[in-house]
mmCIF file of C-alpha atoms in Angstrom:
data_model
loop_
_atom_site.group_PDB
_atom_site.id
_atom_site.type_symbol
_atom_site.label_atom_id
_atom_site.label_comp_id
_atom_site.label_asym_id
_atom_site.label_seq_id
_atom_site.Cartn_x
_atom_site.Cartn_y
_atom_site.Cartn_z
ATOM 1 C CA MET A 1 0.055 -0.039 -0.001
ATOM 2 C CA SER A 2 1.233 3.523 -0.961
ATOM 3 C CA THR A 3 1.802 6.111 1.582
ATOM 4 C CA LEU A 4 1.627 8.984 -0.960
ATOM 5 C CA LYS A 5 -0.641 11.681 0.184
ATOM 6 C CA VAL A 6 -2.550 13.284 -2.811
ATOM 7 C CA PRO A 7 -5.384 15.799 -2.756
ATOM 8 C CA ALA A 8 -8.738 14.101 -2.823
ATOM 9 C CA VAL A 9 -9.464 16.143 -5.965
ATOM 10 C CA ALA A 10 -6.621 16.343 -8.343
ATOM 11 C CA PRO A 11 -5.312 19.954 -8.844
ATOM 12 C CA SER A 12 -4.809 21.353 -12.251
ATOM 13 C CA HIS A 13 -1.336 20.347 -13.578
ATOM 14 C CA ARG A 14 -1.262 23.919 -15.255
ATOM 15 C CA ASP A 15 -1.638 25.547 -11.808
ATOM 16 C CA ASP A 16 1.071 23.281 -10.386
ATOM 17 C CA ALA A 17 3.433 24.139 -13.150
ATOM 18 C CA MET A 18 2.732 27.910 -12.695
ATOM 19 C CA GLN A 19 3.232 27.557 -8.794
ATOM 20 C CA ILE A 20 6.540 25.865 -9.430
ATOM 21 C CA TYR A 21 7.616 28.369 -11.895
ATOM 22 C CA ARG A 22 6.886 31.129 -9.376
ATOM 23 C CA ALA A 23 8.934 29.191 -6.603
ATOM 24 C CA PHE A 24 11.935 29.448 -8.906
ATOM 25 C CA LYS A 25 11.801 33.365 -9.359
ATOM 26 C CA GLY A 26 13.772 35.757 -7.430
ATOM 27 C CA ILE A 27 16.938 35.093 -5.387
ATOM 28 C CA GLY A 28 17.008 31.388 -4.505
ATOM 29 C CA CYS A 29 13.989 29.364 -4.677
ATOM 30 C CA ASP A 30 11.043 28.447 -2.475
ATOM 31 C CA ALA A 31 11.833 24.838 -1.732
ATOM 32 C CA ALA A 32 8.835 24.502 0.623
ATOM 33 C CA ALA A 33 6.599 25.503 -2.154
ATOM 34 C CA ILE A 34 8.145 23.022 -4.589
ATOM 35 C CA ILE A 35 8.000 20.317 -2.007
ATOM 36 C CA ASN A 36 4.206 21.070 -1.122
ATOM 37 C CA ILE A 37 3.324 20.216 -4.595
ATOM 38 C CA ILE A 38 5.816 17.563 -5.742
ATOM 39 C CA ALA A 39 5.746 15.459 -2.880
ATOM 40 C CA HIS A 40 1.963 15.210 -3.029
ATOM 41 C CA ARG A 41 1.501 14.193 -6.605
ATOM 42 C CA ASP A 42 1.479 10.561 -8.083
ATOM 43 C CA ALA A 43 3.600 9.581 -11.004
ATOM 44 C CA THR A 44 0.856 10.360 -13.607
ATOM 45 C CA GLN A 45 0.407 13.950 -12.088
ATOM 46 C CA ARG A 46 4.085 14.511 -11.852
ATOM 47 C CA SER A 47 4.513 13.560 -15.442
ATOM 48 C CA LEU A 48 1.651 16.002 -16.532
ATOM 49 C CA ILE A 49 3.258 18.914 -14.582
ATOM 50 C CA GLU A 50 6.657 18.222 -16.452
ATOM 51 C CA GLN A 51 4.976 18.297 -19.731
ATOM 52 C CA GLU A 52 2.952 21.410 -18.833
ATOM 53 C CA TYR A 53 5.998 23.165 -17.584
ATOM 54 C CA GLU A 54 8.140 22.562 -20.600
ATOM 55 C CA SER A 55 5.325 23.411 -22.997
ATOM 56 C CA THR A 56 4.462 26.788 -21.120
ATOM 57 C CA TYR A 57 8.050 27.974 -19.955
ATOM 58 C CA GLY A 58 10.223 26.246 -22.537
ATOM 59 C CA HIS A 59 12.464 24.595 -19.979
ATOM 60 C CA GLU A 60 12.733 21.025 -18.656
ATOM 61 C CA LEU A 61 11.588 20.847 -15.167
ATOM 62 C CA ARG A 62 14.175 18.481 -14.073
ATOM 63 C CA LYS A 63 16.912 20.529 -15.214
ATOM 64 C CA ARG A 64 15.487 23.561 -13.342
ATOM 65 C CA LEU A 65 15.038 21.515 -10.189
ATOM 66 C CA SER A 66 18.800 20.284 -10.619
ATOM 67 C CA SER A 67 19.914 23.882 -10.947
ATOM 68 C CA GLU A 68 17.837 25.359 -8.164
ATOM 69 C CA LEU A 69 17.983 22.528 -5.392
ATOM 70 C CA THR A 70 21.089 21.336 -3.546
ATOM 71 C CA GLY A 71 22.379 18.414 -1.573
ATOM 72 C CA HIS A 72 20.205 15.452 -0.409
ATOM 73 C CA LEU A 73 17.019 17.292 -1.081
ATOM 74 C CA LYS A 74 18.099 17.575 -4.739
ATOM 75 C CA LYS A 75 18.895 13.862 -5.122
ATOM 76 C CA ALA A 76 15.586 12.872 -3.520
ATOM 77 C CA VAL A 77 13.436 15.160 -5.573
ATOM 78 C CA LEU A 78 15.039 14.273 -8.864
ATOM 79 C CA LEU A 79 14.830 10.648 -8.066
ATOM 80 C CA TRP A 80 11.104 11.101 -7.329
ATOM 81 C CA MET A 81 10.402 12.918 -10.502
ATOM 82 C CA HIS A 82 11.135 9.668 -12.531
ATOM 83 C CA GLU A 83 8.317 7.407 -13.624
ATOM 84 C CA PRO A 84 8.819 4.127 -11.562
ATOM 85 C CA GLY A 85 10.156 2.008 -14.203
ATOM 86 C CA GLU A 86 12.414 4.584 -15.484
ATOM 87 C CA ARG A 87 13.483 5.298 -11.955
ATOM 88 C CA ASP A 88 14.794 1.780 -11.472
ATOM 89 C CA ALA A 89 16.645 1.865 -14.710
ATOM 90 C CA PHE A 90 18.183 5.062 -13.735
ATOM 91 C CA ILE A 91 19.261 3.594 -10.281
ATOM 92 C CA LEU A 92 20.883 0.529 -11.968
ATOM 93 C CA LYS A 93 22.591 2.493 -14.703
ATOM 94 C CA LYS A 94 24.190 4.894 -12.181
ATOM 95 C CA ALA A 95 25.092 1.938 -9.743
ATOM 96 C CA LEU A 96 26.633 -0.062 -12.585
ATOM 97 C CA LYS A 97 28.175 2.542 -14.862
ATOM 98 C CA GLY A 98 28.917 5.357 -12.340
ATOM 99 C CA ALA A 99 32.374 6.385 -11.193
ATOM 100 C CA VAL A 100 31.775 4.323 -7.997
ATOM 101 C CA LYS A 101 29.769 1.192 -8.546
ATOM 102 C CA ASP A 102 27.008 0.695 -6.003
ATOM 103 C CA GLN A 103 26.606 -3.063 -5.918
ATOM 104 C CA LYS A 104 24.247 -2.787 -2.864
ATOM 105 C CA ALA A 105 21.716 -0.801 -4.951
ATOM 106 C CA VAL A 106 21.906 -3.201 -7.791
ATOM 107 C CA THR A 107 21.305 -6.130 -5.502
ATOM 108 C CA GLU A 108 18.477 -4.552 -3.876
ATOM 109 C CA ILE A 109 16.767 -3.562 -7.087
ATOM 110 C CA VAL A 110 17.110 -6.877 -8.716
ATOM 111 C CA CYS A 111 16.720 -9.414 -5.796
ATOM 112 C CA SER A 112 13.719 -7.595 -4.259
ATOM 113 C CA ARG A 113 11.607 -8.037 -7.468
ATOM 114 C CA THR A 114 9.182 -10.610 -8.454
ATOM 115 C CA PRO A 115 9.470 -12.422 -11.827
ATOM 116 C CA SER A 116 6.937 -10.330 -13.386
ATOM 117 C CA GLN A 117 8.395 -7.201 -12.123
ATOM 118 C CA ILE A 118 11.819 -8.356 -13.357
ATOM 119 C CA GLY A 119 10.308 -8.633 -16.874
ATOM 120 C CA GLN A 120 9.142 -5.074 -16.579
ATOM 121 C CA LEU A 121 12.415 -3.931 -15.190
ATOM 122 C CA LYS A 122 14.452 -5.349 -18.006
ATOM 123 C CA ARG A 123 12.301 -3.767 -20.676
ATOM 124 C CA ALA A 124 12.519 -0.381 -18.932
ATOM 125 C CA TYR A 125 16.257 -0.707 -18.677
ATOM 126 C CA PHE A 126 16.679 -1.376 -22.257
ATOM 127 C CA SER A 127 14.242 1.370 -23.231
ATOM 128 C CA ASN A 128 16.026 3.997 -21.006
ATOM 129 C CA VAL A 129 19.599 2.948 -21.207
ATOM 130 C CA GLY A 130 19.859 1.272 -24.470
ATOM 131 C CA SER A 131 21.613 -1.949 -23.485
ATOM 132 C CA ASN A 132 20.531 -5.196 -21.972
ATOM 133 C CA LEU A 133 20.583 -5.335 -18.203
ATOM 134 C CA GLU A 134 22.112 -8.830 -18.176
ATOM 135 C CA ASP A 135 24.933 -7.582 -20.540
ATOM 136 C CA ASP A 136 25.782 -4.747 -18.339
ATOM 137 C CA ILE A 137 25.770 -6.928 -15.172
ATOM 138 C CA GLU A 138 27.965 -9.472 -17.022
ATOM 139 C CA ALA A 139 30.513 -6.578 -17.855
ATOM 140 C CA GLU A 140 30.377 -4.743 -14.609
ATOM 141 C CA LEU A 141 30.106 -7.409 -11.721
ATOM 142 C CA SER A 142 32.100 -10.468 -10.933
ATOM 143 C CA GLY A 143 32.158 -13.616 -9.012
ATOM 144 C CA GLU A 144 29.300 -15.531 -7.439
ATOM 145 C CA HIS A 145 27.556 -12.368 -6.925
ATOM 146 C CA LYS A 146 27.339 -11.750 -10.699
ATOM 147 C CA LYS A 147 26.366 -15.410 -11.441
ATOM 148 C CA LEU A 148 23.379 -15.266 -8.748
ATOM 149 C CA LEU A 149 22.165 -11.910 -10.152
ATOM 150 C CA LEU A 150 22.384 -13.172 -13.837
ATOM 151 C CA ALA A 151 20.529 -16.519 -12.818
ATOM 152 C CA PHE A 152 17.787 -14.573 -10.992
ATOM 153 C CA LEU A 153 17.313 -12.336 -13.976
ATOM 154 C CA THR A 154 16.943 -15.059 -16.489
ATOM 155 C CA THR A 155 15.287 -17.931 -14.659
ATOM 156 C CA SER A 156 11.365 -18.159 -14.709
ATOM 157 C CA ARG A 157 9.929 -18.589 -11.206
ATOM 158 C CA TYR A 158 6.448 -19.680 -10.081
ATOM 159 C CA GLU A 159 4.626 -16.741 -8.331
ATOM 160 C CA GLY A 160 1.843 -18.806 -6.570
ATOM 161 C CA PRO A 161 1.472 -19.979 -2.961
ATOM 162 C CA GLU A 162 1.766 -23.699 -3.679
ATOM 163 C CA TYR A 163 4.967 -25.738 -3.270
ATOM 164 C CA ASP A 164 6.339 -29.243 -3.236
ATOM 165 C CA GLU A 165 7.007 -30.481 0.221
ATOM 166 C CA THR A 166 9.339 -33.257 -0.996
ATOM 167 C CA LEU A 167 11.291 -30.813 -2.942
ATOM 168 C CA VAL A 168 11.457 -28.379 0.045
ATOM 169 C CA GLU A 169 12.997 -31.028 2.124
ATOM 170 C CA GLU A 170 15.556 -32.009 -0.584
ATOM 171 C CA ASP A 171 16.481 -28.457 -0.965
ATOM 172 C CA ALA A 172 16.995 -27.956 2.853
ATOM 173 C CA LYS A 173 19.356 -30.986 2.792
ATOM 174 C CA ALA A 174 21.148 -29.801 -0.323
ATOM 175 C CA LEU A 175 21.884 -26.297 1.170
ATOM 176 C CA ASN A 176 23.057 -27.793 4.481
ATOM 177 C CA LYS A 177 25.475 -30.090 2.550
ATOM 178 C CA ALA A 178 26.679 -27.177 0.478
ATOM 179 C CA ALA A 179 27.174 -25.047 3.538
ATOM 180 C CA ARG A 180 29.371 -27.830 5.206
ATOM 181 C CA LYS A 181 31.328 -28.617 2.091
ATOM 182 C CA PHE A 182 33.905 -26.282 0.757
ATOM 183 C CA GLY A 183 33.241 -25.447 -2.936
ATOM 184 C CA LEU A 184 29.674 -26.406 -3.191
ATOM 185 C CA THR A 185 28.254 -23.430 -1.408
ATOM 186 C CA GLY A 186 28.016 -20.979 -4.316
ATOM 187 C CA LYS A 187 26.735 -23.364 -7.118
ATOM 188 C CA THR A 188 24.138 -24.885 -5.036
ATOM 189 C CA PHE A 189 22.870 -21.669 -3.274
ATOM 190 C CA ILE A 190 22.691 -19.940 -6.673
ATOM 191 C CA GLN A 191 20.699 -22.904 -8.209
ATOM 192 C CA ILE A 192 18.141 -22.981 -5.522
ATOM 193 C CA PHE A 193 17.820 -19.261 -4.833
ATOM 194 C CA SER A 194 17.420 -18.390 -8.459
ATOM 195 C CA ASP A 195 15.028 -21.178 -9.323
ATOM 196 C CA ARG A 196 12.549 -21.505 -6.577
ATOM 197 C CA SER A 197 9.537 -19.439 -5.796
ATOM 198 C CA ARG A 198 9.126 -17.212 -2.789
ATOM 199 C CA ALA A 199 6.666 -19.619 -1.113
ATOM 200 C CA HIS A 200 9.075 -22.545 -1.682
ATOM 201 C CA LEU A 201 12.078 -20.637 -0.291
ATOM 202 C CA CYS A 202 9.946 -19.764 2.864
ATOM 203 C CA ALA A 203 9.021 -23.320 3.293
ATOM 204 C CA VAL A 204 12.831 -24.150 2.878
ATOM 205 C CA SER A 205 13.747 -21.758 5.458
ATOM 206 C CA ASP A 206 11.277 -23.153 7.876
ATOM 207 C CA ILE A 207 12.166 -26.731 7.595
ATOM 208 C CA TYR A 208 15.988 -25.882 7.582
ATOM 209 C CA LYS A 209 15.755 -24.550 11.189
ATOM 210 C CA THR A 210 13.726 -27.506 12.202
ATOM 211 C CA MET A 211 16.095 -30.114 10.696
ATOM 212 C CA PHE A 212 19.404 -28.409 11.476
ATOM 213 C CA LYS A 213 18.720 -26.211 14.604
ATOM 214 C CA LYS A 214 19.992 -23.142 12.864
ATOM 215 C CA THR A 215 18.482 -20.717 10.623
ATOM 216 C CA LEU A 216 19.051 -20.646 6.942
ATOM 217 C CA GLU A 217 20.098 -16.993 7.108
ATOM 218 C CA LYS A 218 22.818 -17.822 9.661
ATOM 219 C CA ALA A 219 24.057 -20.464 7.287
ATOM 220 C CA ILE A 220 24.257 -17.883 4.541
ATOM 221 C CA ARG A 221 26.130 -15.519 7.016
ATOM 222 C CA ASP A 222 28.653 -18.293 7.968
ATOM 223 C CA GLU A 223 29.478 -19.561 4.573
ATOM 224 C CA THR A 224 29.106 -16.640 2.216
ATOM 225 C CA HIS A 225 30.548 -13.154 2.064
ATOM 226 C CA LYS A 226 30.074 -9.405 1.096
ATOM 227 C CA ASN A 227 27.786 -8.834 -2.054
ATOM 228 C CA PHE A 228 27.050 -12.444 -2.583
ATOM 229 C CA GLU A 229 25.885 -12.842 0.884
ATOM 230 C CA TYR A 230 23.743 -9.754 0.747
ATOM 231 C CA ALA A 231 22.234 -10.968 -2.429
ATOM 232 C CA LEU A 232 21.212 -14.292 -0.885
ATOM 233 C CA LYS A 233 19.794 -12.606 2.263
ATOM 234 C CA THR A 234 17.890 -9.993 0.026
ATOM 235 C CA ILE A 235 16.124 -12.888 -1.912
ATOM 236 C CA LEU A 236 15.286 -14.865 1.287
ATOM 237 C CA ARG A 237 14.056 -11.917 3.273
ATOM 238 C CA CYS A 238 11.914 -10.698 0.338
ATOM 239 C CA ALA A 239 10.544 -14.158 0.073
ATOM 240 C CA GLU A 240 9.493 -13.914 3.750
ATOM 241 C CA GLY A 241 8.024 -10.448 3.151
ATOM 242 C CA PRO A 242 9.434 -7.396 1.369
ATOM 243 C CA PRO A 243 8.251 -4.923 4.155
ATOM 244 C CA ARG A 244 10.382 -6.750 6.572
ATOM 245 C CA PHE A 245 13.447 -6.709 4.415
ATOM 246 C CA TYR A 246 12.896 -2.858 3.600
ATOM 247 C CA ALA A 247 12.245 -2.035 7.469
ATOM 248 C CA LYS A 248 15.701 -3.697 8.233
ATOM 249 C CA ALA A 249 17.303 -1.828 5.427
ATOM 250 C CA LEU A 250 15.995 1.540 6.485
ATOM 251 C CA ARG A 251 17.082 0.794 10.129
ATOM 252 C CA LYS A 252 20.657 -0.072 8.971
ATOM 253 C CA ALA A 253 20.716 3.245 6.931
ATOM 254 C CA MET A 254 19.940 5.211 9.997
ATOM 255 C CA LYS A 255 21.740 3.344 12.678
ATOM 256 C CA GLY A 256 24.733 4.372 14.390
ATOM 257 C CA ILE A 257 26.763 7.581 13.723
ATOM 258 C CA GLY A 258 25.818 9.354 10.451
ATOM 259 C CA THR A 259 23.163 8.470 7.917
ATOM 260 C CA ALA A 260 23.406 6.309 4.710
ATOM 261 C CA ASP A 261 21.457 9.038 2.802
ATOM 262 C CA THR A 262 21.839 7.346 -0.584
ATOM 263 C CA ASP A 263 20.220 4.234 0.735
ATOM 264 C CA LEU A 264 17.633 6.153 2.667
ATOM 265 C CA ILE A 265 16.517 8.211 -0.333
ATOM 266 C CA ARG A 266 16.422 5.105 -2.600
ATOM 267 C CA ILE A 267 14.257 3.045 -0.366
ATOM 268 C CA VAL A 268 11.822 5.848 0.648
ATOM 269 C CA VAL A 269 11.453 7.177 -2.986
ATOM 270 C CA THR A 270 11.088 3.724 -4.522
ATOM 271 C CA ARG A 271 8.656 2.327 -2.084
ATOM 272 C CA ALA A 272 6.424 5.338 -1.333
ATOM 273 C CA GLU A 273 4.084 4.421 -3.965
ATOM 274 C CA VAL A 274 4.343 0.718 -3.469
ATOM 275 C CA ASP A 275 4.278 -0.666 -0.094
ATOM 276 C CA MET A 276 5.462 1.884 2.369
ATOM 277 C CA HIS A 277 2.289 1.496 4.596
ATOM 278 C CA TYR A 278 3.422 -2.038 5.324
ATOM 279 C CA ILE A 279 7.035 -1.180 5.751
ATOM 280 C CA LYS A 280 6.187 1.363 8.324
ATOM 281 C CA ALA A 281 4.069 -1.011 10.303
ATOM 282 C CA GLU A 282 6.988 -3.544 10.379
ATOM 283 C CA TYR A 283 9.389 -0.839 11.420
ATOM 284 C CA ARG A 284 7.327 0.138 14.393
ATOM 285 C CA LYS A 285 6.645 -3.526 15.350
ATOM 286 C CA LYS A 286 10.366 -4.543 15.014
ATOM 287 C CA TYR A 287 12.095 -1.449 16.401
ATOM 288 C CA GLY A 288 9.564 0.053 18.790
ATOM 289 C CA LYS A 289 9.394 3.453 17.235
ATOM 290 C CA THR A 290 7.932 4.979 14.158
ATOM 291 C CA LEU A 291 9.746 5.300 10.797
ATOM 292 C CA ASN A 292 8.667 8.889 10.754
ATOM 293 C CA ASP A 293 10.388 9.593 14.214
ATOM 294 C CA ALA A 294 13.513 7.811 12.894
ATOM 295 C CA VAL A 295 13.717 9.858 9.739
ATOM 296 C CA TYR A 296 13.075 13.065 11.629
ATOM 297 C CA SER A 297 15.935 12.376 13.864
ATOM 298 C CA ASP A 298 18.473 11.495 11.203
ATOM 299 C CA THR A 299 17.666 14.289 8.655
ATOM 300 C CA SER A 300 17.010 18.094 8.676
ATOM 301 C CA GLY A 301 15.641 20.959 6.700
ATOM 302 C CA HIS A 302 13.843 20.727 3.459
ATOM 303 C CA TYR A 303 15.226 17.322 2.945
ATOM 304 C CA ARG A 304 13.511 16.167 6.088
ATOM 305 C CA THR A 305 10.309 17.776 5.179
ATOM 306 C CA PHE A 306 10.406 16.029 1.675
ATOM 307 C CA LEU A 307 10.941 12.514 2.994
ATOM 308 C CA LEU A 308 8.441 12.926 5.748
ATOM 309 C CA ALA A 309 5.790 14.151 3.015
ATOM 310 C CA LEU A 310 6.356 10.799 1.256
ATOM 311 C CA LEU A 311 5.718 8.753 4.390
ATOM 312 C CA VAL A 312 2.357 10.340 5.196
ATOM 313 C CA ILE A 313 -0.460 7.639 4.953
ATOM 314 C CA GLN A 314 -3.525 8.532 3.166
ATOM 315 C CA THR A 315 -6.874 6.535 3.708
ATOM 316 C CA PHE A 316 -10.266 7.211 2.299
ATOM 317 C CA VAL A 317 -13.634 6.792 3.828
ATOM 318 C CA ARG A 318 -16.979 7.144 2.088
ATOM 319 C CA VAL A 319 -19.522 9.520 3.728
ATOM 320 C CA GLY A 320 -22.831 9.111 1.898
ATOM 321 C CA SER A 321 -22.104 9.307 -1.709
ATOM 322 C CA GLN A 322 -18.975 11.410 -1.389
ATOM 323 C CA ARG A 323 -15.404 10.415 -0.641
ATOM 324 C CA ARG A 324 -13.536 12.014 2.139
ATOM 325 C CA SER A 325 -9.831 11.611 2.729
ATOM 326 C CA GLN A 326 -8.188 11.058 6.134
ATOM 327 C CA TYR A 327 -4.476 11.438 6.696
ATOM 328 C CA THR A 328 -2.397 9.976 9.401
ATOM 329 C CA ILE A 329 1.271 9.807 10.112
#
């Protein structure tokens, strides 16, 4: 469920474009006014605003935002302006081909997606980048991490809730054997984690703990390392529930001294229109505080205002024949 707070009655994209244009006039820009509009419009509305701004004022809105905004706010707003499929392609391109490779971002985007979402992701990547995602991963990554991501991208997986209990037990035994025998770990884990459905992997995780008195995640942590380890954990945690995975990732981004702002921005922006409502619930359940409070403590200024705006929950109730919006945080 999305947490994006949009007006009950969609405002005119012409008015929005005009208000944004006015926010740019004068010395500096009115960042608060920009946030008040951009952070409360869905993907379709943002696209219409961009089209209207360019046709009316002769400038690309994203370029103007890039020149007027600064710091983490600029990064967050520009990422938000992308259409969701285009946004994932942009993140992957920058993570793979940028001056500094961000293998964590690549892993998160690829390994958290369902098979149908991966099909959409690959098409969006080719349309926006002009090359195949698999080819770029082959060229830019290495080792078992690369092999797992390529297998995950190219293997068809069942998306339903059913699974074969006999195969589940066989997989648990195979993974335990691989974890105990040097040289088999990567091949066996890659084959099972790229080929099996989420429901199947959840069942494997459950029976693994029963059979071997340790969690499958601990076996991964003990026997694999770095990016390969993170990719396996991402696949397993998302099989158990994407909100739990993202709650943990957000906690890690804000835990300790300093904030991993790139990770924080990426997760909040990419999940705000997807399942942030559930991520927030999982965060509060697991860590005993709201995600809003955590973000508030770790950010400041207009950057904080923008992220918090994306975290506001909107629900609707019907009163007679009219729909009334209710907002909570």
